[in-house]
Tab-separated table of C-alpha atoms and ligand atoms in Angstrom:
chain	number	residue	atom	x	y	z
A	1	UNK	CA	-15.553	13.580	-16.404
A	2	UNK	CA	-13.692	10.288	-16.732
A	3	UNK	CA	-14.963	7.330	-14.743
A	4	UNK	CA	-14.397	7.753	-11.027
A	5	UNK	CA	-13.989	5.315	-8.146
A	6	UNK	CA	-13.880	6.177	-4.471
A	7	UNK	CA	-12.071	3.695	-2.243
A	8	UNK	CA	-13.505	4.418	1.142
A	9	UNK	CA	-12.553	3.748	4.732
A	10	UNK	CA	-9.210	2.024	4.345
A	11	UNK	CA	-5.813	2.597	5.891
A	12	UNK	CA	-3.592	4.000	3.177
A	13	UNK	CA	-0.044	2.688	3.415
A	14	UNK	CA	2.886	3.889	1.372
A	15	UNK	CA	6.585	3.470	2.104
A	16	UNK	CA	6.432	6.842	3.874
A	17	UNK	CA	3.210	6.890	5.855
A	18	UNK	CA	0.206	5.027	7.155
A	19	UNK	CA	-3.068	6.873	7.690
A	20	UNK	CA	-6.831	6.442	7.525
A	21	UNK	CA	-7.925	8.019	4.251
A	22	UNK	CA	-10.116	7.613	1.197
A	23	UNK	CA	-8.595	7.400	-2.263
A	24	UNK	CA	-10.358	8.976	-5.215
A	25	UNK	CA	-9.474	7.587	-8.621
A	26	UNK	CA	-10.465	9.457	-11.746
A	27	UNK	CA	-9.739	7.760	-15.036
A	28	UNK	CA	-6.363	6.067	-14.784
A	29	UNK	CA	-4.877	8.166	-12.004
A	30	UNK	CA	-5.232	8.923	-8.324
A	31	UNK	CA	-7.045	12.259	-8.030
A	32	UNK	CA	-7.061	12.744	-4.261
A	33	UNK	CA	-6.158	11.092	-0.967
A	34	UNK	CA	-7.906	12.439	2.105
A	35	UNK	CA	-10.355	12.000	4.943
A	36	UNK	CA	-14.070	11.806	4.073
A	37	UNK	CA	-13.640	12.633	0.408
A	38	UNK	CA	-16.962	13.377	-1.311
A	39	UNK	CA	-17.911	10.930	-4.048
A	40	UNK	CA	-18.334	12.578	-7.463
A	41	UNK	CA	-21.728	11.814	-8.983
A	42	UNK	CA	-21.760	8.428	-10.649
A	43	UNK	CA	-18.576	7.302	-8.924
A	44	UNK	CA	-18.227	3.638	-8.065
A	45	UNK	CA	-17.688	3.072	-4.345
A	46	UNK	CA	-15.323	0.394	-3.080
A	47	UNK	CA	-15.416	-0.343	0.615
A	48	UNK	CA	-11.954	-0.818	2.128
A	49	UNK	CA	-13.055	-0.795	5.782
A	50	UNK	CA	-10.723	-2.943	7.872
A	51	UNK	CA	-8.285	-3.218	5.005
A	52	UNK	CA	-5.106	-1.521	3.871
A	53	UNK	CA	-4.925	0.390	0.602
A	54	UNK	CA	-1.422	0.040	-0.806
A	55	UNK	CA	0.372	0.749	-4.066
A	56	UNK	CA	0.028	-2.203	-6.430
A	57	UNK	CA	3.052	-4.454	-6.223
A	58	UNK	CA	5.960	-4.087	-8.610
A	59	UNK	CA	7.927	-7.222	-9.366
A	60	UNK	CA	11.081	-6.127	-11.157
A	61	UNK	CA	12.291	-9.647	-11.907
A	62	UNK	CA	10.134	-11.941	-14.045
A	63	UNK	CA	10.541	-13.994	-17.227
A	64	UNK	CA	7.464	-14.554	-19.393
A	65	UNK	CA	7.670	-16.769	-22.467
A	66	UNK	CA	11.444	-16.926	-22.088
A	67	UNK	CA	13.291	-19.210	-24.509
A	68	UNK	CA	15.695	-20.912	-22.090
A	69	UNK	CA	17.557	-24.210	-21.765
A	70	UNK	CA	15.905	-25.834	-24.756
A	71	UNK	CA	12.333	-24.797	-23.999
A	72	UNK	CA	10.163	-21.733	-23.370
A	73	UNK	CA	8.926	-20.739	-19.918
A	74	UNK	CA	5.281	-21.677	-19.457
A	75	UNK	CA	3.682	-18.399	-18.393
A	76	UNK	CA	3.281	-15.757	-21.046
A	77	UNK	CA	2.525	-12.088	-20.572
A	78	UNK	CA	-1.205	-12.761	-20.230
A	79	UNK	CA	-1.125	-15.643	-17.753
A	80	UNK	CA	1.804	-14.006	-15.964
A	81	UNK	CA	0.121	-10.659	-15.473
A	82	UNK	CA	-3.074	-12.484	-14.464
A	83	UNK	CA	-1.055	-14.200	-11.706
A	84	UNK	CA	0.318	-10.796	-10.798
A	85	UNK	CA	-3.140	-9.225	-10.510
A	86	UNK	CA	-4.488	-12.105	-8.432
A	87	UNK	CA	-1.610	-11.578	-6.024
A	88	UNK	CA	-1.792	-7.770	-5.805
A	89	UNK	CA	0.980	-6.919	-8.265
A	90	UNK	CA	0.259	-4.376	-10.989
A	91	UNK	CA	3.614	-3.916	-12.728
A	92	UNK	CA	6.227	-6.428	-13.817
A	93	UNK	CA	9.662	-5.832	-15.264
A	94	UNK	CA	10.711	-8.598	-17.638
A	95	UNK	CA	14.082	-9.209	-19.284
A	96	UNK	CA	14.778	-8.955	-22.979
A	97	UNK	CA	17.517	-11.557	-23.452
A	98	UNK	CA	19.090	-11.405	-26.920
A	99	UNK	CA	20.957	-14.486	-28.093
A	100	UNK	CA	24.681	-13.826	-28.445
A	101	UNK	CA	25.216	-11.968	-31.739
A	102	UNK	CA	21.545	-10.984	-31.899
A	103	UNK	CA	20.700	-7.301	-32.187
A	104	UNK	CA	19.449	-5.856	-28.880
A	105	UNK	CA	16.907	-3.774	-30.787
A	106	UNK	CA	15.563	-6.779	-32.662
A	107	UNK	CA	15.214	-8.765	-29.418
A	108	UNK	CA	13.532	-5.775	-27.770
A	109	UNK	CA	10.993	-5.606	-30.635
A	110	UNK	CA	10.254	-9.302	-30.216
A	111	UNK	CA	9.635	-8.983	-26.477
A	112	UNK	CA	7.476	-5.877	-26.968
A	113	UNK	CA	5.358	-7.885	-29.398
A	114	UNK	CA	4.963	-10.801	-26.959
A	115	UNK	CA	3.974	-8.425	-24.178
A	116	UNK	CA	1.070	-6.817	-26.033
A	117	UNK	CA	-1.369	-9.279	-24.483
A	118	UNK	CA	-0.503	-8.342	-20.892
A	119	UNK	CA	-3.377	-7.390	-18.620
A	120	UNK	CA	-1.183	-5.300	-16.299
A	121	UNK	CA	1.665	-2.883	-16.944
A	122	UNK	CA	5.152	-4.055	-17.812
A	123	UNK	CA	8.621	-2.772	-18.599
A	124	UNK	CA	11.878	-4.293	-19.776
A	125	UNK	CA	15.440	-4.625	-18.657
A	126	UNK	CA	17.685	-5.603	-21.577
A	127	UNK	CA	20.453	-8.181	-21.171
A	128	UNK	CA	23.882	-7.625	-22.642
A	129	UNK	CA	24.935	-11.132	-23.704
A	130	UNK	CA	27.801	-10.179	-26.026
A	131	UNK	CA	29.880	-7.137	-26.861
A	132	UNK	CA	30.570	-5.153	-30.024
A	133	UNK	CA	30.340	-1.636	-31.421
A	134	UNK	CA	26.757	-2.511	-32.401
A	135	UNK	CA	25.831	-3.404	-28.816
A	136	UNK	CA	27.419	-0.156	-27.647
A	137	UNK	CA	25.303	1.837	-30.135
A	138	UNK	CA	22.090	-0.084	-29.458
A	139	UNK	CA	22.335	0.460	-25.712
A	140	UNK	CA	22.216	4.167	-26.505
A	141	UNK	CA	19.180	3.782	-28.774
A	142	UNK	CA	17.346	1.722	-26.141
A	143	UNK	CA	17.923	4.418	-23.530
A	144	UNK	CA	17.112	7.324	-25.827
A	145	UNK	CA	14.139	5.982	-27.779
A	146	UNK	CA	12.675	3.030	-25.889
A	147	UNK	CA	12.579	3.920	-22.205
A	148	UNK	CA	15.118	1.298	-21.121
A	149	UNK	CA	17.346	2.396	-18.239
A	150	UNK	CA	18.649	-0.959	-17.007
A	151	UNK	CA	20.979	-3.584	-18.484
A	152	UNK	CA	21.341	-7.122	-17.169
A	153	UNK	CA	24.461	-9.282	-17.182
A	154	UNK	CA	24.567	-13.013	-16.583
A	155	UNK	CA	27.802	-14.089	-14.889
A	156	UNK	CA	26.626	-17.724	-15.172
A	157	UNK	CA	25.112	-20.000	-17.870
A	158	UNK	CA	28.448	-20.604	-19.628
A	159	UNK	CA	28.261	-21.405	-23.338
A	160	UNK	CA	24.896	-19.661	-23.488
A	161	UNK	CA	24.348	-16.117	-22.207
A	162	UNK	CA	27.220	-15.708	-19.739
A	163	UNK	CA	29.524	-12.724	-20.201
A	164	UNK	CA	33.154	-12.384	-19.167
A	165	UNK	CA	34.725	-9.558	-17.159
A	166	UNK	CA	35.818	-7.646	-20.263
A	167	UNK	CA	32.196	-7.445	-21.388
A	168	UNK	CA	31.066	-6.488	-17.892
A	169	UNK	CA	33.554	-3.635	-17.811
A	170	UNK	CA	32.667	-2.404	-21.302
A	171	UNK	CA	28.930	-2.608	-20.722
A	172	UNK	CA	29.070	-1.127	-17.207
A	173	UNK	CA	31.067	1.826	-18.569
A	174	UNK	CA	28.607	2.389	-21.378
A	175	UNK	CA	25.648	2.157	-18.992
A	176	UNK	CA	27.278	4.631	-16.624
A	177	UNK	CA	27.645	7.235	-19.351
A	178	UNK	CA	24.067	6.711	-20.487
A	179	UNK	CA	22.771	7.171	-16.938
A	180	UNK	CA	21.526	3.581	-16.783
A	181	UNK	CA	21.723	1.023	-13.980
A	182	UNK	CA	23.343	-2.419	-14.344
A	183	UNK	CA	21.936	-5.695	-13.052
A	184	UNK	CA	23.816	-8.925	-12.485
A	185	UNK	CA	22.966	-12.561	-12.044
A	186	UNK	CA	25.895	-13.229	-9.736
A	187	UNK	CA	27.264	-16.748	-9.962
A	188	UNK	CA	30.742	-17.653	-11.195
A	189	UNK	CA	29.814	-19.591	-14.345
A	190	UNK	CA	33.240	-21.189	-14.768
A	191	UNK	CA	33.172	-22.590	-11.251
A	192	UNK	CA	29.612	-23.834	-11.778
A	193	UNK	CA	30.632	-25.542	-15.012
A	194	UNK	CA	33.539	-27.300	-13.322
A	195	UNK	CA	31.492	-28.334	-10.280
A	196	UNK	CA	28.652	-29.594	-12.464
A	197	UNK	CA	31.051	-31.812	-14.389
A	198	UNK	CA	32.670	-33.154	-11.225
A	199	UNK	CA	29.297	-33.790	-9.591
A	200	UNK	CA	27.972	-35.592	-12.652
A	201	UNK	CA	31.158	-37.675	-12.962
A	202	UNK	CA	30.751	-38.767	-9.343
A	203	UNK	CA	27.510	-40.385	-10.426
A	204	UNK	CA	25.165	-37.715	-9.044
A	205	UNK	CA	22.706	-37.155	-11.886
A	206	UNK	CA	19.509	-36.139	-10.078
A	207	UNK	CA	18.285	-32.717	-8.841
A	208	UNK	CA	20.349	-33.141	-5.659
A	209	UNK	CA	23.377	-32.381	-7.854
A	210	UNK	CA	22.091	-28.881	-8.603
A	211	UNK	CA	22.874	-27.230	-5.229
A	212	UNK	CA	26.148	-29.186	-4.950
A	213	UNK	CA	27.328	-27.517	-8.147
A	214	UNK	CA	26.250	-24.025	-7.059
A	215	UNK	CA	27.437	-23.493	-3.457
A	216	UNK	CA	27.182	-20.073	-1.802
A	217	UNK	CA	30.869	-19.330	-2.490
A	218	UNK	CA	30.153	-19.354	-6.227
A	219	UNK	CA	27.541	-16.644	-5.725
A	220	UNK	CA	29.551	-14.666	-3.177
A	221	UNK	CA	32.583	-14.491	-5.466
A	222	UNK	CA	30.565	-13.212	-8.412
A	223	UNK	CA	28.570	-10.731	-6.336
A	224	UNK	CA	31.761	-9.312	-4.878
A	225	UNK	CA	33.393	-9.087	-8.321
A	226	UNK	CA	30.367	-7.337	-9.800
A	227	UNK	CA	30.217	-4.888	-6.879
A	228	UNK	CA	33.899	-4.061	-7.150
A	229	UNK	CA	33.819	-3.634	-10.933
A	230	UNK	CA	30.707	-1.462	-10.699
A	231	UNK	CA	32.351	0.621	-7.989
A	232	UNK	CA	35.493	1.131	-10.069
A	233	UNK	CA	33.503	2.002	-13.170
A	234	UNK	CA	31.149	4.171	-11.154
A	235	UNK	CA	27.847	2.696	-12.284
A	236	UNK	CA	24.912	1.872	-9.985
A	237	UNK	CA	24.425	-1.883	-9.602
A	238	UNK	CA	21.428	-4.054	-8.718
A	239	UNK	CA	22.237	-7.621	-7.690
A	240	UNK	CA	19.291	-9.889	-8.507
A	241	UNK	CA	18.153	-12.948	-6.548
A	242	UNK	CA	20.647	-12.669	-3.680
A	243	UNK	CA	20.304	-15.988	-1.901
A	244	UNK	CA	23.171	-16.352	0.573
A	245	UNK	CA	25.167	-14.664	3.283
A	246	UNK	CA	28.315	-14.347	1.147
A	247	UNK	CA	26.567	-12.397	-1.611
A	248	UNK	CA	24.773	-10.223	0.900
A	249	UNK	CA	28.006	-9.398	2.648
A	250	UNK	CA	29.533	-8.323	-0.676
A	251	UNK	CA	26.594	-5.969	-1.229
A	252	UNK	CA	26.774	-4.641	2.325
A	253	UNK	CA	30.521	-3.969	1.996
A	254	UNK	CA	29.977	-2.033	-1.223
A	255	UNK	CA	27.179	0.009	0.343
A	256	UNK	CA	29.328	0.813	3.374
A	257	UNK	CA	32.073	1.995	1.047
A	258	UNK	CA	29.605	4.473	-0.451
A	259	UNK	CA	28.770	2.721	-3.697
A	260	UNK	CA	25.296	2.758	-5.168
A	261	UNK	CA	24.567	-0.972	-4.971
A	262	UNK	CA	21.098	-2.427	-4.440
A	263	UNK	CA	20.155	-5.924	-3.316
A	264	UNK	CA	17.202	-8.010	-4.412
A	265	UNK	CA	16.136	-11.317	-2.877
A	266	UNK	CA	13.315	-13.602	-3.889
A	267	UNK	CA	10.396	-14.435	-1.668
A	268	UNK	CA	11.052	-18.110	-2.474
A	269	UNK	CA	14.537	-17.971	-0.933
A	270	UNK	CA	13.146	-16.434	2.253
A	271	UNK	CA	10.765	-19.276	3.006
A	272	UNK	CA	11.968	-22.445	1.253
A	273	UNK	CA	15.219	-24.188	2.173
A	274	UNK	CA	17.535	-26.629	0.455
A	275	UNK	CA	15.916	-29.736	1.942
A	276	UNK	CA	13.690	-29.720	-1.148
A	277	UNK	CA	16.535	-31.218	-3.180
A	278	UNK	CA	16.605	-34.264	-0.921
A	279	UNK	CA	12.983	-35.092	-1.750
A	280	UNK	CA	12.901	-38.671	-3.066
A	281	UNK	CA	10.172	-37.644	-5.529
A	282	UNK	CA	12.158	-36.561	-8.638
A	283	UNK	CA	9.322	-34.343	-9.870
A	284	UNK	CA	9.086	-32.355	-6.655
A	285	UNK	CA	12.846	-31.925	-6.395
A	286	UNK	CA	13.179	-30.945	-10.077
A	287	UNK	CA	10.480	-28.299	-9.732
A	288	UNK	CA	12.748	-26.549	-7.217
A	289	UNK	CA	15.717	-26.395	-9.579
A	290	UNK	CA	16.479	-22.735	-9.989
A	291	UNK	CA	19.616	-20.634	-9.819
A	292	UNK	CA	20.869	-19.719	-7.353
A	293	UNK	CA	19.457	-22.782	-5.576
A	294	UNK	CA	17.535	-22.871	-2.328
A	295	UNK	CA	19.873	-22.505	0.639
A	296	UNK	CA	20.187	-23.803	4.195
A	297	UNK	CA	18.191	-22.082	6.983
A	298	UNK	CA	21.188	-20.063	8.226
A	299	UNK	CA	21.331	-18.301	4.850
A	300	UNK	CA	17.599	-17.650	5.039
A	301	UNK	CA	18.088	-16.000	8.429
A	302	UNK	CA	20.806	-13.836	6.900
A	303	UNK	CA	18.468	-12.763	4.085
A	304	UNK	CA	15.754	-11.759	6.519
A	305	UNK	CA	18.352	-9.771	8.438
A	306	UNK	CA	19.526	-8.158	5.215
A	307	UNK	CA	15.974	-7.178	4.327
A	308	UNK	CA	15.312	-5.736	7.773
A	309	UNK	CA	18.667	-3.959	7.871
A	310	UNK	CA	18.519	-2.406	4.406
A	311	UNK	CA	21.074	-4.471	2.484
A	312	UNK	CA	18.199	-5.980	0.525
A	313	UNK	CA	15.806	-3.342	-0.813
A	314	UNK	CA	13.529	-5.402	-3.039
A	315	UNK	CA	11.739	-8.730	-2.828
A	316	UNK	CA	10.998	-10.093	-6.294
A	317	UNK	CA	10.251	-13.545	-7.655
A	318	UNK	CA	12.268	-14.290	-10.816
A	319	UNK	CA	8.981	-15.875	-11.920
A	320	UNK	CA	10.089	-18.321	-14.617
A	321	UNK	CA	7.869	-21.378	-14.711
A	322	UNK	CA	8.370	-24.749	-16.348
A	323	UNK	CA	5.817	-27.524	-16.379
A	324	UNK	CA	6.681	-31.098	-15.387
A	325	UNK	CA	7.178	-32.207	-18.993
A	326	UNK	CA	9.660	-29.362	-19.418
A	327	UNK	CA	11.544	-30.148	-16.215
A	328	UNK	CA	11.727	-33.721	-17.564
A	329	UNK	CA	14.288	-32.554	-20.133
A	330	UNK	CA	16.735	-33.208	-17.303
A	331	UNK	CA	15.475	-36.621	-16.222
A	332	UNK	CA	18.921	-38.193	-16.573
A	333	UNK	CA	21.055	-35.116	-16.046
A	334	UNK	CA	20.358	-32.338	-13.525
A	335	UNK	CA	22.310	-29.900	-15.735
A	336	UNK	CA	19.513	-30.052	-18.307
A	337	UNK	CA	16.603	-29.342	-15.966
A	338	UNK	CA	15.303	-25.906	-17.025
A	339	UNK	CA	16.098	-23.518	-14.185
A	340	UNK	CA	13.211	-21.581	-12.741
A	341	UNK	CA	10.312	-21.401	-10.298
A	342	UNK	CA	7.136	-19.330	-9.951
A	343	UNK	CA	6.003	-16.942	-7.248
A	344	UNK	CA	4.426	-13.874	-8.801
A	345	UNK	CA	0.944	-14.636	-7.506
A	346	UNK	CA	2.181	-15.680	-4.065
A	347	UNK	CA	4.875	-13.032	-3.449
A	348	UNK	CA	2.823	-10.427	-1.578
A	349	UNK	CA	0.861	-12.887	0.568
A	350	UNK	CA	3.922	-14.925	1.490
A	351	UNK	CA	5.952	-11.833	2.379
A	352	UNK	CA	3.072	-10.364	4.344
A	353	UNK	CA	2.499	-13.576	6.283
A	354	UNK	CA	6.153	-14.339	7.041
A	355	UNK	CA	7.265	-10.716	7.230
A	356	UNK	CA	4.517	-8.523	8.653
A	357	UNK	CA	2.713	-11.410	10.337
A	358	UNK	CA	5.837	-12.305	12.321
A	359	UNK	CA	6.745	-8.724	13.215
A	360	UNK	CA	9.868	-8.709	11.045
A	361	UNK	CA	8.436	-5.971	8.812
A	362	UNK	CA	6.037	-3.097	9.300
A	363	UNK	CA	3.348	-2.519	6.660
A	364	UNK	CA	5.385	0.460	5.391
A	365	UNK	CA	8.489	-1.671	5.070
A	366	UNK	CA	6.377	-4.212	3.221
A	367	UNK	CA	5.336	-1.544	0.704
A	368	UNK	CA	8.947	-0.456	0.333
A	369	UNK	CA	10.074	-4.005	-0.446
A	370	UNK	CA	7.200	-4.889	-2.764
A	371	UNK	CA	6.784	-1.687	-4.781
A	372	UNK	CA	8.250	1.648	-3.674
A	373	UNK	CA	11.926	0.719	-3.685
A	374	UNK	CA	11.716	-0.927	-7.101
A	375	UNK	CA	9.888	2.134	-8.441
A	376	UNK	CA	12.649	4.400	-7.152
A	377	UNK	CA	15.544	2.196	-8.231
A	378	UNK	CA	14.156	1.783	-11.755
A	379	UNK	CA	12.985	5.396	-12.030
A	380	UNK	CA	9.210	5.110	-12.256
A	381	UNK	CA	8.464	6.757	-8.914
A	382	UNK	CA	6.112	8.554	-8.138
A	383	UNK	CA	4.110	7.414	-11.158
A	384	UNK	CA	4.262	3.902	-9.639
A	385	UNK	CA	5.067	2.686	-6.141
A	386	UNK	CA	3.084	5.246	-4.168
A	387	UNK	CA	-0.429	6.621	-3.717
A	388	UNK	CA	-0.527	10.340	-4.407
A	389	UNK	CA	-2.465	12.705	-6.671
A	390	UNK	CA	-1.190	12.133	-10.204
A	391	UNK	CA	0.145	8.616	-9.563
A	392	UNK	CA	-1.195	5.813	-11.707
A	393	UNK	CA	-4.189	4.248	-9.975
A	394	UNK	CA	-2.360	0.950	-9.448
A	395	UNK	CA	-3.783	-0.021	-6.101
A	396	UNK	CA	-4.379	-3.027	-3.969
A	397	UNK	CA	-6.978	-3.269	-1.238
A	398	UNK	CA	-5.186	-5.622	1.099
A	399	UNK	CA	-7.103	-7.743	3.566
A	400	UNK	CA	-4.693	-8.686	6.367
A	401	UNK	CA	-7.106	-11.207	7.826
A	402	UNK	CA	-7.930	-13.150	4.658
A	403	UNK	CA	-6.368	-16.583	4.751
A	404	UNK	CA	-5.681	-18.908	1.867
A	405	UNK	CA	-3.875	-22.114	1.174
A	406	UNK	CA	-1.498	-21.838	-1.757
A	407	UNK	CA	-1.241	-24.476	-4.430
A	408	UNK	CA	-1.473	-25.419	-8.085
A	409	UNK	CA	-5.173	-26.211	-7.773
A	410	UNK	CA	-6.035	-22.553	-7.307
A	411	UNK	CA	-3.191	-20.545	-8.835
A	412	UNK	CA	-3.453	-18.750	-12.182
A	413	UNK	CA	-0.077	-19.851	-13.483
A	414	UNK	CA	0.099	-22.337	-16.358
A	415	UNK	CA	2.474	-24.377	-14.252
A	416	UNK	CA	1.179	-27.745	-13.033
A	417	UNK	CA	3.191	-27.423	-9.831
A	418	UNK	CA	3.507	-24.899	-7.025
A	419	UNK	CA	6.568	-24.710	-4.821
A	420	UNK	CA	4.244	-23.200	-2.188
A	421	UNK	CA	1.845	-26.164	-2.247
A	422	UNK	CA	-0.081	-26.391	1.023
A	423	UNK	CA	1.379	-23.226	2.573
A	424	UNK	CA	-1.327	-21.437	4.549
A	425	UNK	CA	-0.959	-17.679	4.633
A	426	UNK	CA	-2.841	-14.729	6.113
A	427	UNK	CA	-2.999	-11.535	4.049
A	428	UNK	CA	-4.302	-11.326	0.511
A	429	UNK	CA	-5.394	-8.921	-2.201
A	430	UNK	CA	-9.149	-8.303	-1.953
A	431	UNK	CA	-9.086	-5.898	-4.916
A	432	UNK	CA	-6.355	-5.201	-7.435
A	433	UNK	CA	-6.724	-2.149	-9.635
A	434	UNK	CA	-4.523	-1.391	-12.618
A	435	UNK	CA	-4.717	2.224	-13.830
A	436	UNK	CA	-8.262	2.545	-12.554
A	437	UNK	CA	-9.513	-0.800	-13.849
A	438	UNK	CA	-10.376	-3.555	-11.373
A	439	UNK	CA	-8.632	-6.759	-12.462
A	440	UNK	CA	-9.203	-8.825	-9.328
A	441	UNK	CA	-11.988	-8.645	-6.791
A	442	UNK	CA	-12.966	-11.074	-4.048
A	443	UNK	CA	-11.330	-14.027	-5.722
A	444	UNK	CA	-12.582	-13.308	-9.228
A	445	UNK	CA	-10.203	-12.393	-12.001
A	446	UNK	CA	-11.277	-10.041	-14.774
A	447	UNK	CA	-8.142	-10.146	-16.905
A	448	UNK	CA	-8.413	-7.856	-19.876
A	449	UNK	CA	-6.022	-8.891	-22.627
A	450	UNK	CA	-4.056	-5.877	-23.825
A	451	UNK	CA	-4.969	-3.572	-20.940
A	452	UNK	CA	-1.319	-3.573	-19.825
A	453	UNK	CA	0.950	-0.859	-21.169
A	454	UNK	CA	4.675	-0.660	-21.589
A	455	UNK	CA	6.124	1.680	-18.975
A	456	UNK	CA	9.015	3.706	-20.326
A	457	UNK	CA	11.724	4.465	-17.800
A	458	UNK	CA	13.975	7.469	-18.344
A	459	UNK	CA	17.691	7.326	-17.619
A	460	UNK	CA	19.168	8.943	-14.547
A	461	UNK	CA	21.005	12.042	-15.641
A	462	UNK	CA	21.946	12.747	-12.027
A	463	UNK	CA	23.591	9.301	-11.627
A	464	UNK	CA	25.620	9.757	-14.777
A	465	UNK	CA	26.799	13.151	-13.693
A	466	UNK	CA	27.663	12.389	-10.092
A	467	UNK	CA	29.228	9.019	-10.783
A	468	UNK	CA	31.334	10.254	-13.672
A	469	UNK	CA	32.642	13.139	-11.610
A	470	UNK	CA	33.425	10.911	-8.651
A	471	UNK	CA	34.941	8.114	-10.634
A	472	UNK	CA	38.725	8.182	-10.724
A	473	UNK	CA	39.333	4.845	-12.397
A	474	UNK	CA	37.928	5.064	-15.902
A	475	UNK	CA	37.486	8.158	-18.035
A	476	UNK	CA	34.581	8.146	-20.498
A	477	UNK	CA	35.535	6.723	-23.885
A	478	UNK	CA	35.765	9.060	-26.872
A	479	UNK	CA	32.349	8.082	-28.171
A	480	UNK	CA	30.851	8.296	-24.733
A	481	UNK	CA	32.353	11.738	-24.166
A	482	UNK	CA	30.702	13.046	-27.311
A	483	UNK	CA	27.292	11.908	-26.136
A	484	UNK	CA	27.681	12.794	-22.501
A	485	UNK	CA	27.868	16.451	-21.554
A	486	UNK	CA	28.303	16.865	-17.787
B	1	LIG	O1	16.712	-20.270	-12.276
B	1	LIG	C1	16.439	-19.153	-12.686
B	1	LIG	N1	16.696	-18.143	-11.900
B	1	LIG	N2	15.855	-19.016	-13.893
B	1	LIG	C2	15.560	-17.824	-14.580
B	1	LIG	C3	16.752	-17.215	-15.226
B	1	LIG	C4	17.595	-16.473	-14.234
B	1	LIG	O2	18.696	-16.911	-13.935
B	1	LIG	O3	17.180	-15.433	-13.723
B	2	LIG	ZN1	19.288	-15.237	-12.777
B	3	LIG	ZN1	15.809	-14.140	-13.657
């Protein structure tokens, strides 16, 4: 018999239920969930008394070792998945971002290679950064042969990876017929470009110029456009890092109209506001430069409401870290500060503390937002995102009473700065298990390079069928019709 572990005496919480039960793990999978389960001979026993046993977190929005804005993000797949494990997360979904004109397949190979060192499981979304017959074909190959069912589109970062509406429409249509889901970074890149120039010309060169050039309207416009295009094409859409009321309202409108649109927000946006850009310390302000930027407290309230009300299904992090010397690329020009912040290690604790600890979320809703919804949306449920016989044994023993103070002195990120510095939170991972292997226990990390596996995600044949039948705006293209048999 494969190695067995019995997790005893905890309260098992999934998105659907909360009950006192033991969890038996055999090999890499959950074998049984039940009351007073007998321990197989030789089984390791983990005591979860007084704790919750939850599915390991899934963060569907991270960037490890990302070449971006003249540098490469500081955490790689090993340090990044170590952060994940220390925070209770057992699966990350990263983004393959081909340079314009680069083959999607070649970029995908490169990212797969980089990810081999991961200590926890990972998967990939692939960005469409340009359009051609080749991109059309390669999207099909990625879906068919490489377990990719999601394609990302940047509506910002002009002159780099931004795509125009024609590309959005072409790619959304292709994704629909493949049974894939589309993701968007929703900011109007042309407006940002114009506002950046005007802000800089007014003599504002520091990090305080960043939010001025990216107001909520810029995000709301793009989110609305993406929702409407996706609705007309008939493809499911996932709007990443929703940070403001305007973008959330666009998502809510689309949902109410019956479109399959999902909202993601970042834990950072829930708890940190835009006052950080007024910090007189350049370093501290620059470390908060990310897009979309931090918002005023009224937008934060709206995000919490959206999460509680179902407009926002997933809380991710967009973990994309840059050290001080990298942020310094923008010392004289805020437009050159590499955009990104960390949060992978802190996500679950911060959301627990500010969500469950304040009564805004129940433990089940917490599981939905941190793992189950992402697993469903990206089609890896019930293998991930729940605790049931046959599921991967990706588990976290969650101690609701453990307190810790967050900061760069204790985190596992390679970043020399933490945007959560000094934040005291209650609720932490006591044990994190990835496919039966304990990676984190009582504050000690046992990262095993290469333990992580690539999780292949099949396309949604049901989406493709229902959406294509419903859709009255665009018929499948000739090539698409050949491949797609309803
Ligand atoms: O500022 C951010 N969000 N950096 C990472 C890239 C992206 O836009 O997701
Ligand atoms: Zn983005
Ligand atoms: Zn991102």
